[in-house]
Every structure is written in structure tokens, then in C-alpha cells.
Coordinates of N, CA, C and O in Angstrom, one line a residue:
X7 N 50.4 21.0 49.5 CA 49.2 21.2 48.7 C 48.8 22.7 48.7 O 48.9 23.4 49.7
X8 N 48.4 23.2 47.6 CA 48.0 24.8 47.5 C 46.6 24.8 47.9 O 45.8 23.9 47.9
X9 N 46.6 26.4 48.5 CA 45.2 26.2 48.6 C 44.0 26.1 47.6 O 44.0 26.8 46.6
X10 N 43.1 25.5 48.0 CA 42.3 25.7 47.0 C 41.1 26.5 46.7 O 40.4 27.1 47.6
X11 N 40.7 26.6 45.3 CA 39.3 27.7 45.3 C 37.9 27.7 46.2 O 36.8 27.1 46.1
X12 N 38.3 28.3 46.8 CA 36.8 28.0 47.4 C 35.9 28.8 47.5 O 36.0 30.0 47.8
X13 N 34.3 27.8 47.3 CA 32.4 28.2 47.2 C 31.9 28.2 48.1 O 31.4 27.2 48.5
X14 N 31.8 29.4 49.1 CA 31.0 30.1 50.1 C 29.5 29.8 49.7 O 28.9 30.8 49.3
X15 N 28.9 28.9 49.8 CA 27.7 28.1 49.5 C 26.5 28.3 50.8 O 26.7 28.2 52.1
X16 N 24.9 28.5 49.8 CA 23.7 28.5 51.0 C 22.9 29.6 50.5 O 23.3 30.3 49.6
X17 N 21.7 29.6 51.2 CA 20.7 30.6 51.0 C 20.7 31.6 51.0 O 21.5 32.1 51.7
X18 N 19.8 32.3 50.3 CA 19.7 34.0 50.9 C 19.9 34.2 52.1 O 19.1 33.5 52.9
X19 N 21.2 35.2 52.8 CA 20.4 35.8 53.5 C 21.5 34.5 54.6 O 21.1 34.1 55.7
X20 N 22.7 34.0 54.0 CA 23.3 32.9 55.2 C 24.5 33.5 55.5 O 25.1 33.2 56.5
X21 N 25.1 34.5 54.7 CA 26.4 35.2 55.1 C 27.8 34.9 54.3 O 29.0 34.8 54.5
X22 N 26.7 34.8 52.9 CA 28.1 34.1 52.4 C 29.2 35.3 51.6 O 30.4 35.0 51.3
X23 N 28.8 36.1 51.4 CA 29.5 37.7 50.8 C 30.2 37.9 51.9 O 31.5 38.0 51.7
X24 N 29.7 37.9 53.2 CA 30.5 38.8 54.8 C 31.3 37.9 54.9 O 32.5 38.2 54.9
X25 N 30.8 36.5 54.9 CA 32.3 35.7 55.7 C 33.2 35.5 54.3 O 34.4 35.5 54.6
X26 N 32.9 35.4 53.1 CA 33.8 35.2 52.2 C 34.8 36.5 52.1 O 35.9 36.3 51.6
X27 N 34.5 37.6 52.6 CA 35.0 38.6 52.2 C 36.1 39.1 53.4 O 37.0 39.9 53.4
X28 N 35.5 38.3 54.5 CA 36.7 38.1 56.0 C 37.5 37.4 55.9 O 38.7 37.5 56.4
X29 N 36.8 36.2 55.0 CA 38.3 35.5 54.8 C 39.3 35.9 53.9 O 40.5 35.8 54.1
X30 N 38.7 36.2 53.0 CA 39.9 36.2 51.9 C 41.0 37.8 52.5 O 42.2 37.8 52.3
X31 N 40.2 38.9 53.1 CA 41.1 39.8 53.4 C 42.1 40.0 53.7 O 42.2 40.0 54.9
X32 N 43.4 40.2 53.0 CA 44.5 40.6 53.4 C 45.7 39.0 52.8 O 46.9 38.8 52.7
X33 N 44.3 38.1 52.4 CA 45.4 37.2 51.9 C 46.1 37.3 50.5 O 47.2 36.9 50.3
X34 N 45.4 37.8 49.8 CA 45.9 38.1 48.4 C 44.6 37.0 47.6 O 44.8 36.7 46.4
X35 N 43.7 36.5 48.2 CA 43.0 35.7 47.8 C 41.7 36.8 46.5 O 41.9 38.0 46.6
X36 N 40.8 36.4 45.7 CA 40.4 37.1 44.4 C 39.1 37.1 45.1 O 39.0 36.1 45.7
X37 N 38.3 37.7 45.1 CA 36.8 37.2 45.5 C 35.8 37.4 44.6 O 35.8 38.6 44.2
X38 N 34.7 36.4 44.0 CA 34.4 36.3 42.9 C 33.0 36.4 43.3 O 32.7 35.5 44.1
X39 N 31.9 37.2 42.9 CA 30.7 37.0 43.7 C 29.6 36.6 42.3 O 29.2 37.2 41.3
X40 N 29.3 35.1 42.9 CA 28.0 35.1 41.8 C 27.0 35.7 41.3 O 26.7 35.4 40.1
X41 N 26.3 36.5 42.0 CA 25.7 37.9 41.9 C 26.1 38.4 40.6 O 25.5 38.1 39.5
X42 N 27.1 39.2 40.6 CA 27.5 40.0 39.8 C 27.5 39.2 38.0 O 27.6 39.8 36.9
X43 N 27.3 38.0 38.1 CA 27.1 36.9 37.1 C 25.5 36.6 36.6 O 25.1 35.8 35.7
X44 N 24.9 37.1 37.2 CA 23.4 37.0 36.6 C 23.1 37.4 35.1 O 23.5 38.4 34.6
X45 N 22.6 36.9 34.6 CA 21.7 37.9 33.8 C 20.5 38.7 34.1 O 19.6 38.4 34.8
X46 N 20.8 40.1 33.1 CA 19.5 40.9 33.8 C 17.8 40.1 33.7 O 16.8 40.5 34.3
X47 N 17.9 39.3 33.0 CA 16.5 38.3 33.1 C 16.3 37.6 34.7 O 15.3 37.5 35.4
X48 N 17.5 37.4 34.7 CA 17.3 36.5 36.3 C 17.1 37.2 37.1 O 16.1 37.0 37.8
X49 N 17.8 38.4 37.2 CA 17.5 39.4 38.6 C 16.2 40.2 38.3 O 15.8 40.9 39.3
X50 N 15.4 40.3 37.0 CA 14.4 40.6 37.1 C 13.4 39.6 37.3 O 12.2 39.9 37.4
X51 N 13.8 38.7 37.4 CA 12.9 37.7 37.5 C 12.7 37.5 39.2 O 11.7 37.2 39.9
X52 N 13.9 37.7 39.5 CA 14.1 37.4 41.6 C 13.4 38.7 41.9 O 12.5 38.6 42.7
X53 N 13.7 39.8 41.5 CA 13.2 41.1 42.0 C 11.7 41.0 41.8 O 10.9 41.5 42.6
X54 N 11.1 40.2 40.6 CA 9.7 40.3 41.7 C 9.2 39.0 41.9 O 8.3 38.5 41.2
X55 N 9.6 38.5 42.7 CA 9.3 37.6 43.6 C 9.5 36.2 43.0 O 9.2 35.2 43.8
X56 N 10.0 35.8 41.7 CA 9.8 34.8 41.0 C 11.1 33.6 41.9 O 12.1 34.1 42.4
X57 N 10.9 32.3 42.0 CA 12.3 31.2 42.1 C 12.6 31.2 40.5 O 11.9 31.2 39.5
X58 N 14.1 31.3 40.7 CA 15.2 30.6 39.3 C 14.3 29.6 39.7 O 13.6 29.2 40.7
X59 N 14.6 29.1 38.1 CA 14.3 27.2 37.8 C 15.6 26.8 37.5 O 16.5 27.7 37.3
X60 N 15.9 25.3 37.5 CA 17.1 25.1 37.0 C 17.2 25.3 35.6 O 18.3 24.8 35.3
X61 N 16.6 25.7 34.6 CA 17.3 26.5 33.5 C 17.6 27.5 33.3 O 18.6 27.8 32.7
X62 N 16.5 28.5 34.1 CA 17.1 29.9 34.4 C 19.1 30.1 35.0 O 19.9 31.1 35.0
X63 N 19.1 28.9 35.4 CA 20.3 28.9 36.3 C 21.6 28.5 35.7 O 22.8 28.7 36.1
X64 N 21.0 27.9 34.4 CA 22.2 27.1 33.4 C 23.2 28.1 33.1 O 24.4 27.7 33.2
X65 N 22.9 29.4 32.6 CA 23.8 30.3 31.3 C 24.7 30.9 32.9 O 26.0 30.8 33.0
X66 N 24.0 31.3 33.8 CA 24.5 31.7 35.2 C 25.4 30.8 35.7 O 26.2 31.3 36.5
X67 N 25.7 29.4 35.4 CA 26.3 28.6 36.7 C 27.4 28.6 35.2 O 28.4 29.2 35.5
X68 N 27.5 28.1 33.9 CA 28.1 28.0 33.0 C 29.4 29.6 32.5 O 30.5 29.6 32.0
X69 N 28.5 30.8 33.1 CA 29.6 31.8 32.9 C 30.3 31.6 34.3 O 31.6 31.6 34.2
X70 N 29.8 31.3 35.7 CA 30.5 30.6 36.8 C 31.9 29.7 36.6 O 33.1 29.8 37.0
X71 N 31.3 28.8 35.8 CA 32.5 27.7 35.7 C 33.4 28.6 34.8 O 34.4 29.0 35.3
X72 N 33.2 28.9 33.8 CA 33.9 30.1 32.8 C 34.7 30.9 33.4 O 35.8 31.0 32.8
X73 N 34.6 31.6 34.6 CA 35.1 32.7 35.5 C 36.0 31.7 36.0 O 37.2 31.8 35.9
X74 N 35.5 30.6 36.5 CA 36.4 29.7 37.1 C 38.0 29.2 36.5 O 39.2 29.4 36.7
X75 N 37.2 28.5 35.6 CA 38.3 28.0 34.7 C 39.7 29.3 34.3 O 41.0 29.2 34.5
X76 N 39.1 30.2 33.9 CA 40.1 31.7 33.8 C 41.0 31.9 34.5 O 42.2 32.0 34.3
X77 N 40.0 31.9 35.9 CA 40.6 32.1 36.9 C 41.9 31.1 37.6 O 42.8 31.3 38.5
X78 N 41.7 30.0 37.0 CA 42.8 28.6 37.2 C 43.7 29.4 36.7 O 44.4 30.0 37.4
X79 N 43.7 29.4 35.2 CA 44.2 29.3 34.4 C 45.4 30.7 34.4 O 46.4 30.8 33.8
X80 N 44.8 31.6 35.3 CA 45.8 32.9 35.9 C 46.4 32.5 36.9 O 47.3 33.2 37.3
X81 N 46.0 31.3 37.5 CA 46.9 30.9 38.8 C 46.3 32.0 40.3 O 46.9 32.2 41.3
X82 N 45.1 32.4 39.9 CA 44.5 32.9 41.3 C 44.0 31.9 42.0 O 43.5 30.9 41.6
X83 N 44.1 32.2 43.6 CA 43.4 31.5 44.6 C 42.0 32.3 44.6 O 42.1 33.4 44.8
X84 N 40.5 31.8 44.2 CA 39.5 32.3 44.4 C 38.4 32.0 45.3 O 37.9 30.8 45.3
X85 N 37.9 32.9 46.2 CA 37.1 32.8 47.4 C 35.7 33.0 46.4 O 35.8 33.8 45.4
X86 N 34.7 32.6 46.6 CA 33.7 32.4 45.8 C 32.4 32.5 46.3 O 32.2 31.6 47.1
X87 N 31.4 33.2 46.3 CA 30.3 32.9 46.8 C 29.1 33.0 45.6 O 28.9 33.8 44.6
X88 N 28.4 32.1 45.9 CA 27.6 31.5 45.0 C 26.3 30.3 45.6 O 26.8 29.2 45.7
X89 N 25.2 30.3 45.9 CA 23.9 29.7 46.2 C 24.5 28.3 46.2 O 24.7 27.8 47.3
X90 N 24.9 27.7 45.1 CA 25.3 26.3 44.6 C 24.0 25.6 45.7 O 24.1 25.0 46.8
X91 N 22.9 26.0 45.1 CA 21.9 24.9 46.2 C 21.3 23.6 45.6 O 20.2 23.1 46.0
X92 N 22.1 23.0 44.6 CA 21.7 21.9 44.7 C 23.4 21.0 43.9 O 24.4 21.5 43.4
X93 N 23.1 19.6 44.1 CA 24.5 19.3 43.6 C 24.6 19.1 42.0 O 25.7 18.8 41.5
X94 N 23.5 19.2 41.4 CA 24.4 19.4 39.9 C 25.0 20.9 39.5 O 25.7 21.0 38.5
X95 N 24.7 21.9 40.4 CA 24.4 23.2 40.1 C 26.1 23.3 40.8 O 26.7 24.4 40.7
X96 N 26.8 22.3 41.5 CA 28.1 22.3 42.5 C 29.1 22.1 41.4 O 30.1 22.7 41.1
X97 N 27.7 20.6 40.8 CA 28.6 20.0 39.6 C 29.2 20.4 38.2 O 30.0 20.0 37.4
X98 N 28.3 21.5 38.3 CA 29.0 22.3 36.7 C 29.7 23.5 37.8 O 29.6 24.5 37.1
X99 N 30.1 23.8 38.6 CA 31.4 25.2 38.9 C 32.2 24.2 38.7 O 33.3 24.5 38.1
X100 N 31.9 22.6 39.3 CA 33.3 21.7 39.8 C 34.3 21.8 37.7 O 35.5 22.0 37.5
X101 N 33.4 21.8 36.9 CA 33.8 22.0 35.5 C 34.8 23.4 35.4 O 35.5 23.5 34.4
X102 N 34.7 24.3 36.1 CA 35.7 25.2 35.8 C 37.1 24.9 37.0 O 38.2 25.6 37.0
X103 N 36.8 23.8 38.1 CA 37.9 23.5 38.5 C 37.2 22.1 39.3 O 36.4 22.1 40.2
X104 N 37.8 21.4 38.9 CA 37.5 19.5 39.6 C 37.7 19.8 41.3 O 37.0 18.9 41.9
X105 N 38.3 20.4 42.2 CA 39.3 20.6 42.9 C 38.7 21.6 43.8 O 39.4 22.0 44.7
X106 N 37.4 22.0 43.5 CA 36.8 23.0 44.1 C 36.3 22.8 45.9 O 35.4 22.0 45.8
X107 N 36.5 23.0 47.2 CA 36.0 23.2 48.2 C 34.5 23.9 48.5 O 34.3 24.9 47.8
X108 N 33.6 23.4 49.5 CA 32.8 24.4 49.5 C 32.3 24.4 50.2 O 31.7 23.3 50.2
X109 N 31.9 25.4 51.6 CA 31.4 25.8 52.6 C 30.3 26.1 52.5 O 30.1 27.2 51.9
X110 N 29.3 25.4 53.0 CA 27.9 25.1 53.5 C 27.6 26.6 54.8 O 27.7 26.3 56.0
X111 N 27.3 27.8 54.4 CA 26.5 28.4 55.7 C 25.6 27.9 55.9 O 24.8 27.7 55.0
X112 N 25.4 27.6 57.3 CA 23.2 27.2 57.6 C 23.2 27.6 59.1 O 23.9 28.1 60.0
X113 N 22.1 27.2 58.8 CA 21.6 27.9 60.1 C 20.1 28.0 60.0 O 19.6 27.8 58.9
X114 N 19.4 28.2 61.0 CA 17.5 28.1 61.4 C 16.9 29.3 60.4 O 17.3 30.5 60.1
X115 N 15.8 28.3 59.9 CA 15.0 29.4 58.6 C 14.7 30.7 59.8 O 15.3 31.6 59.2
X116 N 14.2 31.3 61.1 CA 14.4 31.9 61.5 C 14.9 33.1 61.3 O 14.3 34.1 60.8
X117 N 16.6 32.9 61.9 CA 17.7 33.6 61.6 C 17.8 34.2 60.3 O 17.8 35.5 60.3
X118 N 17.8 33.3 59.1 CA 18.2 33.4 57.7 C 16.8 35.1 57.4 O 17.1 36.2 56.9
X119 N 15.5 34.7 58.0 CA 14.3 35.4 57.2 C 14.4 36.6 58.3 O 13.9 37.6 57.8
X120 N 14.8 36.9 59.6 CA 15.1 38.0 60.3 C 16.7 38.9 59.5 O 17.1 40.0 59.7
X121 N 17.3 37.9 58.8 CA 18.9 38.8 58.1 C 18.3 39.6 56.8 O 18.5 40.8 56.4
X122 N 17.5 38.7 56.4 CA 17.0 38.8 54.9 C 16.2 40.2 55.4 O 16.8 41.2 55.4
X123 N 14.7 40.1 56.0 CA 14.0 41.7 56.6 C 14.6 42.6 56.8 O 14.2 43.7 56.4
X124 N 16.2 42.4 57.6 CA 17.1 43.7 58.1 C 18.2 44.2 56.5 O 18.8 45.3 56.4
X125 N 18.2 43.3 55.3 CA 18.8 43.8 54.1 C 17.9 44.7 53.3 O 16.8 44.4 52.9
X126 N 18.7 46.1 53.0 CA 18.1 46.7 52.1 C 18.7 46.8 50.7 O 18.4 47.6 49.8
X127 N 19.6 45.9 50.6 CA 20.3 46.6 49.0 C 20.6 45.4 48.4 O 21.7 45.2 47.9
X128 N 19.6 44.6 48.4 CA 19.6 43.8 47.9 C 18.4 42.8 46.7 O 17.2 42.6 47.0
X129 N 19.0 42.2 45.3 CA 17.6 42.0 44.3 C 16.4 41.1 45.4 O 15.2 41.3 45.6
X130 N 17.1 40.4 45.7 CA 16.6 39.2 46.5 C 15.8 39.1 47.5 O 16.2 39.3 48.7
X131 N 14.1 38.8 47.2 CA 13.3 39.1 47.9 C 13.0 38.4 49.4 O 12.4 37.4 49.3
X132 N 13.3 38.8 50.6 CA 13.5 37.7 51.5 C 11.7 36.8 51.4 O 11.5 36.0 52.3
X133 N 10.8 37.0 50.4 CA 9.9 35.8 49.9 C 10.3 34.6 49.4 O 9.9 33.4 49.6
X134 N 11.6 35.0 48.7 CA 12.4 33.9 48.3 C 12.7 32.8 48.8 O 12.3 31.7 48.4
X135 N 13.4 33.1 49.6 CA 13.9 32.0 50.8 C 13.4 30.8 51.1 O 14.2 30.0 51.4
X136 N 12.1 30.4 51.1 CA 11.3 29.2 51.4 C 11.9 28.3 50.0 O 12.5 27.3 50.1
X137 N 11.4 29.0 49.0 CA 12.3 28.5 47.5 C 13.1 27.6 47.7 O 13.1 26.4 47.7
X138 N 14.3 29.0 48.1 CA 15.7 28.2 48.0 C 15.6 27.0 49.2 O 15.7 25.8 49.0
X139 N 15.5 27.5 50.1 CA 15.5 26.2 51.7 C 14.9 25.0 50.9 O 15.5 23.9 51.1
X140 N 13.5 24.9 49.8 CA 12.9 23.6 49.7 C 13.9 23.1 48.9 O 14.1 21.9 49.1
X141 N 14.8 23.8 47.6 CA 15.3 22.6 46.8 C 17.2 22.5 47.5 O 18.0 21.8 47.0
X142 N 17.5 23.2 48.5 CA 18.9 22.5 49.4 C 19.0 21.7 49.0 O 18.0 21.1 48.8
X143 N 20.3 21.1 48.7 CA 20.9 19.6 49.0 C 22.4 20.1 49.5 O 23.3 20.4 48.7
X144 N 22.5 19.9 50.9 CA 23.5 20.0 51.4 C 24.4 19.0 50.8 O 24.0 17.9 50.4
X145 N 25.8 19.4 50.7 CA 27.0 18.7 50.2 C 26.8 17.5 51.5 O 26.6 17.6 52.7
X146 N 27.0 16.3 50.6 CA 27.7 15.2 51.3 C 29.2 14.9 51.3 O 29.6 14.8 50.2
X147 N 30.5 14.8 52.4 CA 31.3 14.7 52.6 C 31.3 13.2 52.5 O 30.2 12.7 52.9
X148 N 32.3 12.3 52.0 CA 33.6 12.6 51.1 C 33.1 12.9 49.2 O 33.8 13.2 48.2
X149 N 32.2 12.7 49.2 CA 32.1 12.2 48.0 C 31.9 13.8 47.2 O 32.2 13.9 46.0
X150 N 31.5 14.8 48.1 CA 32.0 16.3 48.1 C 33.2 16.8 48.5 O 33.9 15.8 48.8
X151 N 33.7 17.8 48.7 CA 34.8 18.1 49.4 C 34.2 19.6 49.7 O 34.2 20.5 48.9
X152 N 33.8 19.5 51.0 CA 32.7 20.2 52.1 C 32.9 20.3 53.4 O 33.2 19.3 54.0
X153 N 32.7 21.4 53.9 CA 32.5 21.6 55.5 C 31.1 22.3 55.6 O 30.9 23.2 54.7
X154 N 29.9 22.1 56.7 CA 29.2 23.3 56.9 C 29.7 23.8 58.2 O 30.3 23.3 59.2
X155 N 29.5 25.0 58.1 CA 29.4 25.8 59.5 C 28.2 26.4 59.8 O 27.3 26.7 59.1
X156 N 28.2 26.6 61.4 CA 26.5 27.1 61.3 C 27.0 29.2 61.3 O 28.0 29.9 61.5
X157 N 25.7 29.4 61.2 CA 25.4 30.8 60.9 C 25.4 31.9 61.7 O 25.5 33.1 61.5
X158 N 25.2 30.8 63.4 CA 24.7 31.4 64.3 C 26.1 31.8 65.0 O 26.2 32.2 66.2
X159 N 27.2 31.6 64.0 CA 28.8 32.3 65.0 C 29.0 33.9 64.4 O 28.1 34.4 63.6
X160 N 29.5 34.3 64.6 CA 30.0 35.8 64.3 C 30.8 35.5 63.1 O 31.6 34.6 63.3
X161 N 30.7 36.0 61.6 CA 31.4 36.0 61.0 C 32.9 35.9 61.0 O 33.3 34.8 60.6
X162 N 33.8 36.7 61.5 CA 35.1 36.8 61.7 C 35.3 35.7 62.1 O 36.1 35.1 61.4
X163 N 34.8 34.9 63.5 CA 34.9 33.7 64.2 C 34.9 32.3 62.8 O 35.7 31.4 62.9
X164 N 33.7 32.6 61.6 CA 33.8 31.7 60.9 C 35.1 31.8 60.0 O 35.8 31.0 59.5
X165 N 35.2 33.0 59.9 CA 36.3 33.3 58.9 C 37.8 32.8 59.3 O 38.6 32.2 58.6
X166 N 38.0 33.2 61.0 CA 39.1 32.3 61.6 C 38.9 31.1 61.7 O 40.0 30.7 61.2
X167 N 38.2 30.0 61.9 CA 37.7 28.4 62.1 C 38.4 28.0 60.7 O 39.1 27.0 60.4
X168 N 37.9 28.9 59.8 CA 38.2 28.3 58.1 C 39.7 28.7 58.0 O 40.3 27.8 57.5
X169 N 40.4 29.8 58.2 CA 41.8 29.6 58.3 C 42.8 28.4 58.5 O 43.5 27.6 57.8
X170 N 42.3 28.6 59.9 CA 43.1 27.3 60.3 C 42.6 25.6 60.3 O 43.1 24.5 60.8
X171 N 41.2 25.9 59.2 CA 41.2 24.4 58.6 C 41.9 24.2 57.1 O 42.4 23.2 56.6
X172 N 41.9 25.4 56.7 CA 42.7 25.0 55.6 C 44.3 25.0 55.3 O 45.1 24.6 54.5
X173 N 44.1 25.7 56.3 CA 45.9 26.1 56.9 C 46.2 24.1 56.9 O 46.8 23.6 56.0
X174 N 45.8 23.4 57.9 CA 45.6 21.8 58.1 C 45.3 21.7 57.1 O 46.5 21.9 56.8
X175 N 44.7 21.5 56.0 CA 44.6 20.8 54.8 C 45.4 21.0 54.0 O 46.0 20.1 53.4
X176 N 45.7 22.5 53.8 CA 47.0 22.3 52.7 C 48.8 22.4 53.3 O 49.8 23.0 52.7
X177 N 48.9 21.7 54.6 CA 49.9 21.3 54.9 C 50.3 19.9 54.4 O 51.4 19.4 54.7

């Protein structure tokens, strides 16, 4: 089995750019960052203090699946990071590939709102955060195809754990 595309999934501020970007290093893997898929409405809307609604989120998760689908369709493996904080919002990337994996960061509101204080280059106000934490719906396994990890390991460490789970999966 090949490997598959996988959604570095979770809140501001959970590490999903660092560890997405450890793992994919060196594999030839594409890394696709949802960020960069906003529209400038959205990120003016986060920059001052506003939550996306789920419509604000539609044209955003829809060029998502879009990038996705392309991206099949070139035959890249894509490392992905993207919020996906609730499961219809899973359920339309799953539209640019059925087949999609996705890694749950979490970890203690704590942690998350001390990473968020120490970021400066970023739209995303760590006010936010409460937001995103209230509408979470962590993936349910099997009926997802999901692992969480917690937050509180050292990146690299999560980035090795996920090697050699997927190393096991697509053998």
C-alpha cells in the first residue's frame, strides 16, 4: 500500500507546521499548508480577533480539497496541515481524496495558549484559541482514519513515532 496524504490536524498553536514539516523532510513528501489558502477576508477577519464560522470556512476547505484532488492527480504524496476542527470540515478535504489520514495534535489548553504568547509571525490571535478548543471534534477511529498524538513530546520525537507508524501501515 502507498503511502498516504496526510492532515496534520488541531488548534492554534498545536504544532502542526513544525511536526508536519519534520516529517515530510528529506522524504520527497509535498507540504501543503492551509494557511497559505485563506482568503484575505478570513485572515482579516482572524487578525482582529474574529472566530471563522463555518461559512467563512466553505470557499477555504473547498480550494483545500481542490489542492488536494491536483495534487492526487500528479501522484504526489502530501503532508498537510490544516485546523480540520470539526468532522464535516475533514469531510470535504476527504472530497479531494477519500483516503486521506489525519493526525490529531493535542495537548492541555495551557501549553497550546503559552506556544500561541511565545509566536510572533503569526495572523492568529492566541484570543482565538478558546474558539477553536470549543467547536473540536476529535476524529473517531475507525470510522476516521486517525491517530492523536499528544503535544507535550518534542516534535522530531512525533515526527519519528509517525514514520514508523506509517512505515507499519503501508507495508
Amino acid at each position: 500500500m502507498a503511502h498516504p496524504n496526510v492532515v496534520f490536524m488541531g488548534v492554534c498553536g498545536c504544532g502542526k507546521s513544525t511536526v508536519a514539516r519534520r516529517y515530510a523532510a528529506g522524504a520527497g513528501y509535498v507540504v501543503v499548508e492551509a494557511d497559505d489558502f485563506h482568503p484575505p477576508a478570513n485572515v482579516a477577519k482572524m487578525q482582529s480577533g474574529q472566530p471563522l464560522t463555518d461559512e467563512d470556512r466553505v470557499g477555504w476547505l473547498a480550494a483545500m480539497a481542490q489542492r488536494i484532488t491536483e495534487g492526487k492527480a500528479r501522484g504526489e504524496t502530501m503532508v498537510i496541515t490544516c485546523s480540520a476542527l470539526k468532522r464535516i470540515y475533514r469531510d470535504q478535504l476527504r472530497q479531494g481524496d477519500p483516503a486521506l489520514f489525519f493526525v490529531l495534535l493535542d495537548g492541555p489548553e495551557a501549553l497550546l495558549a503559552q506556544r500561541l504568547a511565545g509566536r510572533k509571525d503569526h495572523f492568529m490571535p492566541p484570543s482565538l484559541l478558546a474558539s477553536q478548543l470549543a467547536i473540536l471534534e476529535r476524529p473517531v477511529p475507525p470510522s476516521e482514519r486517525a491517530v492523536t498524538l499528544p503535544i507535550t513530546m518534542p516534535p522530531a520525537q512525533l515526527a519519528d513515532i509517525l514514520r514508523i507508524f506509517f512505515e507499519k501501515l503501508s507495508a
